[in-house]
């Protein structure tokens, strides 16, 4: 559905007195197959939205090529626009218009008849839990409702490929989980291909078949969430001791497995297949007379993946 | 055909939102009335000095152009608000023609100018203006054409600056010389020669002269021809500029 080769974007901007070239996207190669849900993950300013805007014909690439839904974004922009839906970060409706009218007008700009656009719009309102809001002004909708209205706008012409830019940014946790369900439904029910950008790790993890990590305009990882997490060497084992004086002794026991961090009463290390190793470790510690007040074993998260790949935490970077 | 349909969809959407806002309708229609009733009487005693027979035949065309130009120049502010809400981007991601996105909006602006022109001319007649119907129609057409040019230019500035704070000073610095040098309120012939010469370089002055001559009935005069030529050229350039900003990659 999407194939790009060395897709790049360089902006000329003024920094102080001189003009400088900012390379927002540097030679991105993407391949997205039909029916996939792919997350494009990276901190703010990594080049996610810029890439998305090139794929949706809103921004002309400065170098490289992109084929989207079988058409070249440069030479067949109109054909690309016809086959894709785009849900932007900044919304798509006027706050003082009426929701249903915005959806109908948007559909009609795709060449759909008024009656068809209204019928499809009302179906989408039902599916996206917007029933009863057809005549409502977007300004008196909740954040989650407004985002679902944007999705209805993006789906009015039944696109096979849907781009979502930061779909859940600014939503409360409940609305986020609810929106994830709607996004997963799009693929399961309509067979659509979905390409979404996010800087939330849990979102990429929960939604996608594949995660593409971008940092500084370059793709630094591209795999399933599971396999990406396997790259991180093992699960995090975090022991909290009852007595701080026992910390050095506990650390010595853990050092045989790898690097150990200590922090107050905490002793942490990474252990591959922690579940299998920890029981024996606990028996050793008990035999030494070390008492634990708390034990936590955490599977690697995508944040750990980002940390391993870049040396920075995604939370700090974002 | 496709272009007409797409332009109409954009036009209808814009008009519907404006008509729901009563302030827009009321302000739009009271402006010409206020100008005529509150400013017109000031000019009456000076009519002879202009070399004109009738104060309102002279004054209405200037007002007409002023309403057209000023109203249209401010159209861009609405577009910045739409851009901020993501509406412009949502339209740009559809296969609709970029010119249609502009022309649909121009249609709404021209309808506004036309409605104001009708109120202004009707009131002008009531106050004693004398103008032939043909002259009046041609004058109004020239004004609407000039309004299209100003509107399109305003949209171009809006999508380039994307900020009311940047756009307002730009508009002010353009509007003041336009107001002073195009003889909208007082004819340039009242001024010294150097001022008249400077004003010859202001294209809108020629349109104002054209509208005035057509109201006065001198339809064959060169000022009507020059005014029409300038109105057409300005509109062509501004629509091209406006469309290119809708097409532009980073709009």
Coordinates of C-alpha atoms in Angstrom, one line a residue:
Chain A
X1 CA 0.0 0.0 0.0
X2 CA 2.9 2.3 0.8
X3 CA 6.4 2.1 -0.7
X4 CA 8.9 4.9 -0.3
X5 CA 12.5 5.2 -1.4
X6 CA 14.9 7.6 0.2
X7 CA 12.0 10.0 0.9
X8 CA 13.4 13.2 2.3
X9 CA 12.3 16.7 3.3
X10 CA 14.6 19.6 3.8
X11 CA 13.2 22.9 5.0
X12 CA 15.0 26.2 4.6
X13 CA 14.5 28.3 7.7
X14 CA 16.1 31.4 9.2
X15 CA 18.2 30.9 12.3
X16 CA 19.3 34.3 13.5
X17 CA 20.6 36.0 10.4
X18 CA 21.6 33.1 8.2
X19 CA 19.4 30.7 6.3
X20 CA 20.0 27.1 7.3
X21 CA 18.7 23.8 5.9
X22 CA 16.9 21.6 8.4
X23 CA 16.7 18.0 7.3
X24 CA 13.4 17.0 8.8
X25 CA 13.2 13.6 7.1
X26 CA 16.4 12.0 5.8
X27 CA 16.0 9.1 3.3
X28 CA 13.1 7.2 4.7
X29 CA 12.4 3.7 3.1
X30 CA 9.0 2.4 4.1
X31 CA 7.0 -0.6 3.0
X32 CA 3.5 -1.1 4.3
X33 CA 1.4 -4.1 3.1
X34 CA -2.4 -4.1 2.5
X35 CA -4.4 -4.7 5.7
X36 CA -1.5 -3.9 8.1
X37 CA -1.8 -1.5 11.1
X38 CA 1.6 0.2 11.3
X39 CA 2.6 2.7 14.0
X40 CA 5.1 5.3 13.2
X41 CA 6.7 6.0 16.6
X42 CA 9.1 8.7 17.6
X43 CA 9.6 11.8 19.8
X44 CA 8.2 15.2 18.8
X45 CA 10.2 16.7 16.0
X46 CA 11.4 13.3 14.8
X47 CA 9.9 13.8 11.4
X48 CA 6.7 11.8 11.8
X49 CA 4.2 14.4 10.7
X50 CA 6.4 15.6 7.9
X51 CA 6.6 12.1 6.5
X52 CA 2.9 11.7 6.8
X53 CA 2.3 15.0 5.0
X54 CA 4.5 13.9 2.1
X55 CA 2.6 10.6 1.9
X56 CA -0.8 12.4 1.9
X57 CA 0.3 14.8 -0.9
X58 CA 0.2 17.8 1.4
X59 CA 3.9 18.4 1.2
X60 CA 6.1 17.9 -1.8
X61 CA 9.2 15.7 -1.0
X62 CA 12.5 17.4 -1.7
X63 CA 14.0 14.1 -2.7
X64 CA 13.1 10.4 -3.1
X65 CA 9.9 8.8 -4.3
X66 CA 6.7 7.5 -2.7
X67 CA 4.0 5.3 -4.0
X68 CA 0.8 5.4 -2.0
X69 CA -2.2 3.1 -2.8
X70 CA -0.6 2.3 -6.2
X71 CA 0.0 5.9 -7.3
X72 CA 3.0 8.2 -7.3
X73 CA 2.5 11.1 -4.8
X74 CA 4.2 13.6 -7.2
X75 CA 2.8 12.7 -10.6
X76 CA -0.6 11.2 -9.6
X77 CA -1.5 13.3 -6.5
X78 CA -5.2 13.4 -7.3
X79 CA -5.4 9.6 -7.6
X80 CA -3.6 9.3 -4.3
X81 CA -6.0 11.7 -2.6
X82 CA -9.0 9.8 -4.0
X83 CA -7.8 6.5 -2.3
X84 CA -6.6 7.7 1.1
X85 CA -8.3 9.1 4.2
X86 CA -6.3 11.5 6.4
X87 CA -7.1 12.4 10.0
X88 CA -4.9 15.3 10.9
X89 CA -3.7 16.3 14.3
X90 CA -5.2 19.8 14.0
X91 CA -8.8 18.7 13.3
X92 CA -10.9 19.0 10.1
X93 CA -14.1 20.8 10.9
X94 CA -15.1 24.3 11.8
X95 CA -16.2 24.6 15.4
X96 CA -19.3 26.6 14.5
X97 CA -20.5 24.5 11.6
X98 CA -22.8 21.5 12.1
X99 CA -21.2 18.2 12.3
X100 CA -23.4 16.4 9.7
X101 CA -23.1 19.3 7.2
X102 CA -19.3 19.2 7.4
X103 CA -19.3 15.5 6.7
X104 CA -21.6 15.8 3.7
X105 CA -19.6 18.7 2.2
X106 CA -16.4 16.8 2.7
X107 CA -17.8 13.7 1.0
X108 CA -19.1 15.8 -1.9
X109 CA -15.6 17.2 -2.5
X110 CA -14.7 13.6 -3.2
X111 CA -17.4 13.5 -5.9
X112 CA -19.9 11.6 -3.9
X113 CA -23.6 12.6 -4.3
X114 CA -25.2 14.4 -1.5
X115 CA -27.6 11.6 -0.7
X116 CA -24.8 9.0 -0.7
X117 CA -22.6 11.2 1.5
X118 CA -25.4 11.7 4.0
X119 CA -26.2 8.0 4.1
X120 CA -22.6 7.0 4.6
X121 CA -22.1 9.8 7.1
X122 CA -25.0 8.7 9.3
X123 CA -23.6 5.1 9.2
X124 CA -20.2 6.3 10.3
X125 CA -21.8 8.4 13.1
X126 CA -23.5 5.2 14.3
X127 CA -20.3 3.1 14.1
X128 CA -18.2 5.8 15.8
X129 CA -20.7 6.3 18.7
X130 CA -21.6 9.8 17.5
X131 CA -25.3 9.0 17.1
X132 CA -27.5 12.0 18.0
X133 CA -24.6 14.5 17.2
X134 CA -25.4 15.0 13.6
X135 CA -26.7 18.6 14.1
X136 CA -24.3 19.4 16.9
X137 CA -21.6 22.1 16.5
X138 CA -18.1 20.6 17.1
X139 CA -17.4 23.3 19.6
X140 CA -19.9 21.7 22.0
X141 CA -18.5 18.2 21.6
X142 CA -16.0 16.5 23.9
X143 CA -12.4 16.0 22.8
X144 CA -13.1 12.3 22.1
X145 CA -16.2 13.0 20.1
X146 CA -14.5 15.6 18.0
X147 CA -11.7 13.2 17.2
X148 CA -14.2 10.6 16.2
X149 CA -15.9 13.2 14.0
X150 CA -12.5 13.8 12.3
X151 CA -12.3 10.1 11.7
X152 CA -15.7 10.1 10.2
X153 CA -14.6 13.0 7.9
X154 CA -11.6 10.9 6.9
X155 CA -13.7 7.8 6.1
X156 CA -16.6 9.4 4.2
X157 CA -15.3 8.2 0.8
X158 CA -14.4 4.6 2.0
X159 CA -10.7 4.9 1.6
X160 CA -8.6 1.7 1.5
X161 CA -5.7 3.4 3.3
X162 CA -6.2 5.6 6.4
X163 CA -3.6 7.9 7.8
X164 CA -4.0 9.0 11.4
X165 CA -1.7 11.7 12.8
X166 CA -1.4 11.4 16.6
X167 CA -5.0 10.2 16.9
X168 CA -5.2 10.2 20.7
X169 CA -3.1 13.2 21.7
X170 CA -5.0 15.3 24.2
X171 CA -7.6 12.7 25.0
X172 CA -8.3 11.3 28.5
X173 CA -7.3 7.7 29.2
X174 CA -10.8 6.3 28.8
X175 CA -11.3 8.1 25.5
X176 CA -8.0 6.8 24.3
X177 CA -8.8 3.2 24.9
X178 CA -12.2 3.7 23.3
X179 CA -10.6 5.2 20.2
X180 CA -8.1 2.4 19.9
X181 CA -11.1 0.0 19.7
X182 CA -12.6 2.1 16.9
X183 CA -9.2 2.1 15.0
X184 CA -8.8 -1.6 15.4
X185 CA -12.4 -2.0 14.1
X186 CA -11.5 -0.1 10.9
X187 CA -9.1 -2.8 9.9
X188 CA -11.1 -5.8 11.2
X189 CA -14.4 -4.7 9.7
X190 CA -13.4 -2.7 6.6
X191 CA -10.1 -4.4 5.8
X192 CA -8.5 -1.0 5.7
X193 CA -4.7 -0.5 5.9
X194 CA -3.9 1.9 8.8
X195 CA -0.8 4.0 9.2
X196 CA -0.7 6.1 12.4
X197 CA 1.9 8.3 14.0
X198 CA 2.2 8.4 17.8
X199 CA 4.6 9.3 20.5
X200 CA 2.8 7.0 23.0
X201 CA 4.5 3.6 23.4
X202 CA 1.4 1.9 24.9
X203 CA -0.6 3.1 21.9
X204 CA 1.9 1.6 19.4
X205 CA 2.0 -1.5 21.5
X206 CA -1.7 -2.0 21.8
X207 CA -2.7 -1.2 18.2
X208 CA -0.1 -2.2 15.7
X209 CA 1.1 -5.2 13.9
X210 CA 4.3 -3.4 13.2
X211 CA 6.2 -0.5 14.7
X212 CA 8.5 1.7 12.8
X213 CA 10.7 3.9 15.0
X214 CA 11.9 7.2 13.7
X215 CA 14.4 9.5 15.3
X216 CA 16.0 12.6 13.9
X217 CA 14.5 12.0 10.5
X218 CA 15.9 8.5 10.1
X219 CA 14.2 5.1 10.7
X220 CA 16.1 3.3 13.4
X221 CA 13.9 0.2 13.8
X222 CA 11.1 -1.6 12.0
X223 CA 9.6 -4.8 13.4
X224 CA 6.7 -6.3 15.4
X225 CA 6.3 -4.9 18.9
X226 CA 7.2 -8.3 20.3
X227 CA 10.4 -8.7 18.3
X228 CA 11.5 -5.1 19.1
X229 CA 11.1 -5.8 22.7
X230 CA 13.1 -9.0 22.5
X231 CA 16.1 -6.9 21.3
X232 CA 16.3 -5.4 24.7
X233 CA 18.4 -7.8 26.8
X234 CA 16.0 -9.4 29.1
X235 CA 13.3 -8.5 31.6
X236 CA 13.9 -5.9 34.3
X237 CA 14.2 -7.4 37.8
X238 CA 13.8 -4.8 40.6
X239 CA 14.4 -6.0 44.2
X240 CA 13.5 -3.8 47.1
X241 CA 15.3 -4.9 50.2
X242 CA 14.0 -4.6 53.7
X243 CA 17.3 -3.3 55.0
X244 CA 19.6 -0.9 53.1
X245 CA 22.8 -2.5 54.6
X246 CA 22.1 -5.7 52.7
X247 CA 22.2 -3.9 49.3
X248 CA 25.9 -4.6 48.5
X249 CA 25.5 -8.2 49.4
X250 CA 22.5 -8.6 47.2
X251 CA 24.2 -6.7 44.3
X252 CA 27.1 -9.2 44.5
X253 CA 24.7 -12.1 44.0
X254 CA 23.0 -10.4 41.0
X255 CA 26.3 -9.4 39.4
X256 CA 26.9 -12.9 38.1
X257 CA 24.0 -12.3 35.7
X258 CA 25.0 -8.9 34.3
X259 CA 25.2 -5.2 35.1
X260 CA 23.5 -4.2 38.4
X261 CA 22.2 -0.8 39.4
X262 CA 21.5 0.1 43.0
X263 CA 19.4 3.0 44.2
X264 CA 18.5 3.3 47.9
X265 CA 17.0 0.0 48.9
X266 CA 16.6 -1.0 45.2
X267 CA 18.8 -3.5 43.3
X268 CA 18.0 -3.8 39.6
X269 CA 19.3 -5.9 36.8
X270 CA 18.2 -7.3 33.4
X271 CA 17.7 -11.0 33.1
X272 CA 16.7 -12.9 30.0
X273 CA 13.8 -15.2 30.8
X274 CA 13.6 -13.8 34.3
X275 CA 10.6 -16.0 35.2
X276 CA 12.8 -19.1 34.9
X277 CA 15.9 -17.7 36.8
X278 CA 14.3 -15.7 39.6
X279 CA 13.1 -18.6 41.9
X280 CA 16.6 -20.0 42.2
X281 CA 17.9 -16.4 42.8
X282 CA 15.4 -15.8 45.5
X283 CA 16.4 -19.1 47.3
X284 CA 20.1 -17.9 47.2
X285 CA 19.2 -14.6 48.7
X286 CA 17.1 -16.2 51.4
X287 CA 20.0 -18.5 52.2
X288 CA 22.2 -15.4 52.7
X289 CA 19.6 -14.0 55.1
X290 CA 18.6 -11.2 52.8
X291 CA 15.0 -10.1 53.3
X292 CA 12.9 -8.5 50.4
X293 CA 10.2 -6.1 51.0
X294 CA 9.1 -6.0 47.3
X295 CA 9.9 -7.7 44.1
X296 CA 9.0 -6.6 40.6
X297 CA 9.6 -8.2 37.2
X298 CA 8.8 -6.1 34.2
X299 CA 8.8 -7.2 30.6
X300 CA 10.6 -4.8 28.3
X301 CA 8.5 -2.0 27.0
X302 CA 8.9 0.0 23.8
X303 CA 10.4 2.7 25.9
X304 CA 13.2 0.3 26.8
X305 CA 13.5 -0.3 23.0
X306 CA 13.8 3.3 22.3
X307 CA 16.4 3.7 25.1
X308 CA 18.4 0.8 23.8
X309 CA 18.3 2.2 20.3
X310 CA 19.1 5.9 21.0
X311 CA 20.5 6.0 24.5
X312 CA 17.6 8.4 25.4
X313 CA 14.2 7.7 26.9
X314 CA 11.3 8.5 24.7
X315 CA 9.7 10.3 27.6
X316 CA 12.7 12.7 27.9
X317 CA 12.9 13.1 24.2
X318 CA 9.2 14.0 23.8
Chain B
X1 CA -18.2 21.0 -14.8
X2 CA -16.3 19.4 -12.0
X3 CA -14.7 22.7 -11.2
X4 CA -18.1 24.4 -11.0
X5 CA -19.5 21.7 -8.7
X6 CA -16.5 21.8 -6.3
X7 CA -16.5 25.6 -6.2
X8 CA -20.2 25.6 -5.4
X9 CA -19.7 23.1 -2.6
X10 CA -17.1 25.4 -1.0
X11 CA -19.3 28.5 -1.7
X12 CA -22.4 27.0 -0.1
X13 CA -20.5 25.9 3.0
X14 CA -19.0 29.4 3.4
X15 CA -22.3 31.2 2.8
X16 CA -24.2 28.9 5.2
X17 CA -21.8 29.6 8.0
X18 CA -21.9 33.3 7.4
X19 CA -25.7 33.5 7.2
X20 CA -25.9 31.7 10.6
X21 CA -24.0 34.6 12.1
X22 CA -26.5 37.5 12.3
X23 CA -23.7 40.0 13.2
X24 CA -22.1 39.4 9.8
X25 CA -25.4 40.1 7.9
X26 CA -26.3 43.2 10.0
X27 CA -22.8 44.8 9.9
X28 CA -22.5 44.1 6.2
X29 CA -25.7 45.8 5.4
X30 CA -25.6 48.7 7.8
X31 CA -22.1 49.8 6.8
X32 CA -23.2 51.4 3.4
X33 CA -26.2 53.0 5.1
X34 CA -24.0 54.6 7.8
X35 CA -21.5 55.9 5.2
X36 CA -24.2 57.5 3.1
X37 CA -26.2 59.0 5.9
X38 CA -23.4 60.2 8.0
X39 CA -20.7 61.1 5.5
X40 CA -22.8 62.1 2.4
X41 CA -24.2 65.3 4.0
X42 CA -20.6 66.6 4.6
X43 CA -19.9 66.4 0.9
X44 CA -23.0 68.1 -0.4
X45 CA -21.8 71.7 0.1
X46 CA -18.5 70.8 -1.7
X47 CA -20.1 69.3 -4.8
X48 CA -19.4 72.3 -7.0
X49 CA -15.7 72.3 -6.1
X50 CA -15.4 68.7 -7.6
X51 CA -16.9 69.9 -10.8
X52 CA -19.8 67.5 -10.2
X53 CA -23.5 68.2 -10.6
X54 CA -24.8 65.9 -8.0
X55 CA -23.1 65.0 -4.7
X56 CA -24.5 61.5 -4.6
X57 CA -23.7 60.6 -8.2
X58 CA -20.1 61.5 -7.3
X59 CA -20.0 60.0 -3.9
X60 CA -21.8 56.7 -4.3
X61 CA -19.2 55.2 -6.7
X62 CA -16.3 56.0 -4.4
X63 CA -18.1 54.4 -1.5
X64 CA -19.0 51.4 -3.6
X65 CA -15.3 50.8 -4.3
X66 CA -14.3 51.4 -0.8
X67 CA -16.8 48.9 0.6
X68 CA -15.7 46.4 -2.0
X69 CA -12.0 46.8 -1.4
X70 CA -12.1 47.0 2.3
X71 CA -14.5 44.2 3.0
X72 CA -12.6 42.0 0.6
X73 CA -9.2 42.7 2.1
X74 CA -10.4 41.4 5.5
X75 CA -11.7 38.1 4.0
X76 CA -8.4 36.5 4.8
X77 CA -8.8 36.7 8.5
X78 CA -11.6 34.2 8.3
X79 CA -9.3 31.9 6.3
X80 CA -6.6 32.0 9.0
X81 CA -9.2 30.8 11.5
X82 CA -10.3 28.0 9.2
X83 CA -6.6 27.0 8.7
X84 CA -6.1 26.8 12.4
X85 CA -9.1 24.5 12.8
X86 CA -7.6 22.2 10.1
X87 CA -10.4 22.9 7.6
X88 CA -8.0 24.1 4.9
X89 CA -5.8 21.0 5.2
X90 CA -8.9 18.8 5.2
X91 CA -10.0 20.4 1.9
X92 CA -6.5 20.1 0.5
X93 CA -6.4 16.4 1.1
X94 CA -9.5 15.8 -1.1
X95 CA -9.1 15.6 -4.8
X96 CA -11.0 18.9 -5.3
X97 CA -9.2 21.5 -7.5
X98 CA -7.2 24.1 -5.7
X99 CA -8.7 26.9 -7.7
X100 CA -12.2 25.7 -6.7
X101 CA -11.2 26.0 -3.0
X102 CA -10.3 29.7 -3.7
X103 CA -13.2 30.5 -6.1
X104 CA -15.8 29.0 -3.8
X105 CA -14.7 31.5 -1.1
X106 CA -14.5 34.3 -3.6
X107 CA -18.1 33.6 -4.6
X108 CA -19.2 34.2 -1.1
X109 CA -17.2 37.5 -0.9
X110 CA -18.6 38.7 -4.2
X111 CA -22.2 38.0 -3.1
X112 CA -21.5 40.1 0.0
X113 CA -20.2 43.0 -2.1
X114 CA -23.1 42.7 -4.5
X115 CA -25.7 42.8 -1.6
X116 CA -23.9 45.8 -0.1
X117 CA -23.8 47.5 -3.6
X118 CA -27.6 47.0 -4.0
X119 CA -28.3 48.6 -0.6
X120 CA -26.0 51.4 -1.4
X121 CA -27.3 52.2 -4.8
X122 CA -31.0 51.9 -3.7
X123 CA -30.3 54.4 -0.9
X124 CA -28.3 56.6 -3.2
X125 CA -31.3 56.9 -5.6
X126 CA -33.5 57.7 -2.6
X127 CA -31.2 60.5 -1.6
X128 CA -31.1 62.0 -5.1
X129 CA -28.4 60.2 -7.0
X130 CA -28.9 60.2 -10.8
X131 CA -27.3 57.4 -12.8
X132 CA -28.4 55.4 -15.8
X133 CA -29.2 51.7 -15.2
X134 CA -26.5 50.6 -17.7
X135 CA -23.9 52.9 -16.1
X136 CA -24.8 51.6 -12.7
X137 CA -24.7 47.9 -13.7
X138 CA -21.2 48.4 -15.3
X139 CA -20.0 50.3 -12.2
X140 CA -21.2 47.6 -9.9
X141 CA -19.6 44.9 -12.1
X142 CA -16.2 46.7 -12.0
X143 CA -16.5 47.0 -8.2
X144 CA -17.3 43.3 -7.9
X145 CA -14.3 42.4 -10.1
X146 CA -12.0 44.6 -8.0
X147 CA -13.4 43.0 -4.9
X148 CA -12.5 39.6 -6.3
X149 CA -8.9 40.7 -6.8
X150 CA -8.7 42.1 -3.2
X151 CA -10.3 39.1 -1.7
X152 CA -8.0 36.6 -3.5
X153 CA -4.9 38.7 -2.5
X154 CA -6.2 38.7 1.1
X155 CA -6.4 34.9 1.0
X156 CA -3.0 34.6 -0.4
X157 CA -1.5 36.8 2.3
X158 CA -3.5 34.9 4.9
X159 CA -2.2 31.5 3.9
X160 CA 1.3 32.8 3.6
X161 CA 1.4 34.5 7.0
X162 CA -1.0 32.1 8.8
X163 CA -1.2 34.7 11.6
X164 CA -3.6 37.5 12.3
X165 CA -0.8 39.4 14.1
X166 CA 1.4 39.4 11.0
X167 CA -1.4 40.0 8.6
X168 CA -3.0 43.0 10.3
X169 CA 0.0 45.3 9.9
X170 CA 0.6 44.2 6.3
X171 CA -3.0 45.0 5.5
X172 CA -2.8 48.4 7.2
X173 CA 0.3 49.4 5.3
X174 CA -1.4 48.5 2.0
X175 CA -4.8 49.9 2.7
X176 CA -3.8 53.4 3.8
X177 CA -2.0 54.3 0.6
X178 CA -4.8 52.7 -1.4
X179 CA -7.4 54.8 0.5
X180 CA -5.4 58.0 0.1
X181 CA -4.2 57.6 -3.4
X182 CA -7.2 56.2 -5.3
X183 CA -9.5 59.1 -4.8
X184 CA -12.1 57.0 -3.1
X185 CA -13.4 59.7 -0.8
X186 CA -12.2 62.9 -2.5
X187 CA -11.2 63.1 -6.2
X188 CA -7.5 63.3 -6.8
X189 CA -8.1 66.3 -9.2
X190 CA -8.5 68.4 -6.0
X191 CA -4.8 67.9 -5.2
X192 CA -1.6 69.4 -6.6
X193 CA 0.0 68.0 -9.7
X194 CA 2.6 65.9 -8.0
X195 CA -0.1 64.1 -5.9
X196 CA -2.1 63.4 -9.0
X197 CA 1.0 62.0 -10.7
X198 CA 1.7 59.7 -7.8
X199 CA -1.9 58.5 -7.8
X200 CA -1.6 57.6 -11.5
X201 CA 0.6 54.7 -10.4
X202 CA -2.2 53.4 -8.1
X203 CA -4.1 50.9 -10.2
X204 CA -7.2 51.1 -8.0
X205 CA -7.5 54.8 -8.7
X206 CA -8.2 54.0 -12.4
X207 CA -10.9 51.5 -11.3
X208 CA -12.5 54.2 -9.1
X209 CA -12.4 56.7 -12.0
X210 CA -13.9 54.0 -14.2
X211 CA -16.8 53.4 -11.8
X212 CA -17.4 57.1 -11.4
X213 CA -17.5 57.7 -15.2
X214 CA -19.9 54.8 -15.7
X215 CA -22.2 56.1 -13.0
X216 CA -22.0 59.6 -14.7
X217 CA -23.0 58.0 -18.0
X218 CA -19.7 58.5 -19.9
X219 CA -19.7 54.8 -20.9
X220 CA -17.5 55.4 -23.9
X221 CA -14.9 57.3 -22.0
X222 CA -11.3 56.1 -21.7
X223 CA -11.5 56.0 -17.9
X224 CA -14.2 53.2 -18.1
X225 CA -11.9 51.3 -20.6
X226 CA -8.8 51.8 -18.4
X227 CA -10.8 50.9 -15.2
X228 CA -12.1 47.7 -16.7
X229 CA -8.7 46.7 -18.0
X230 CA -7.1 47.3 -14.6
X231 CA -9.9 45.4 -12.8
X232 CA -9.5 42.4 -15.1
X233 CA -5.7 42.4 -14.8
X234 CA -5.7 42.7 -11.0
X235 CA -8.3 39.9 -10.7
X236 CA -6.3 37.6 -12.9
X237 CA -3.1 38.2 -11.0
X238 CA -4.7 37.9 -7.6
X239 CA -6.6 34.6 -8.5
X240 CA -3.4 33.1 -9.8
X241 CA -1.6 34.1 -6.6
X242 CA -4.4 32.9 -4.3
X243 CA -4.6 29.5 -6.1
X244 CA -0.8 29.0 -5.9
X245 CA -1.0 29.5 -2.1
X246 CA -3.7 26.9 -1.8
X247 CA -1.5 24.6 -3.9
X248 CA 1.7 25.4 -2.1
X249 CA 3.2 22.5 -0.2
X250 CA 3.4 24.1 3.2
X251 CA 0.1 25.9 3.2

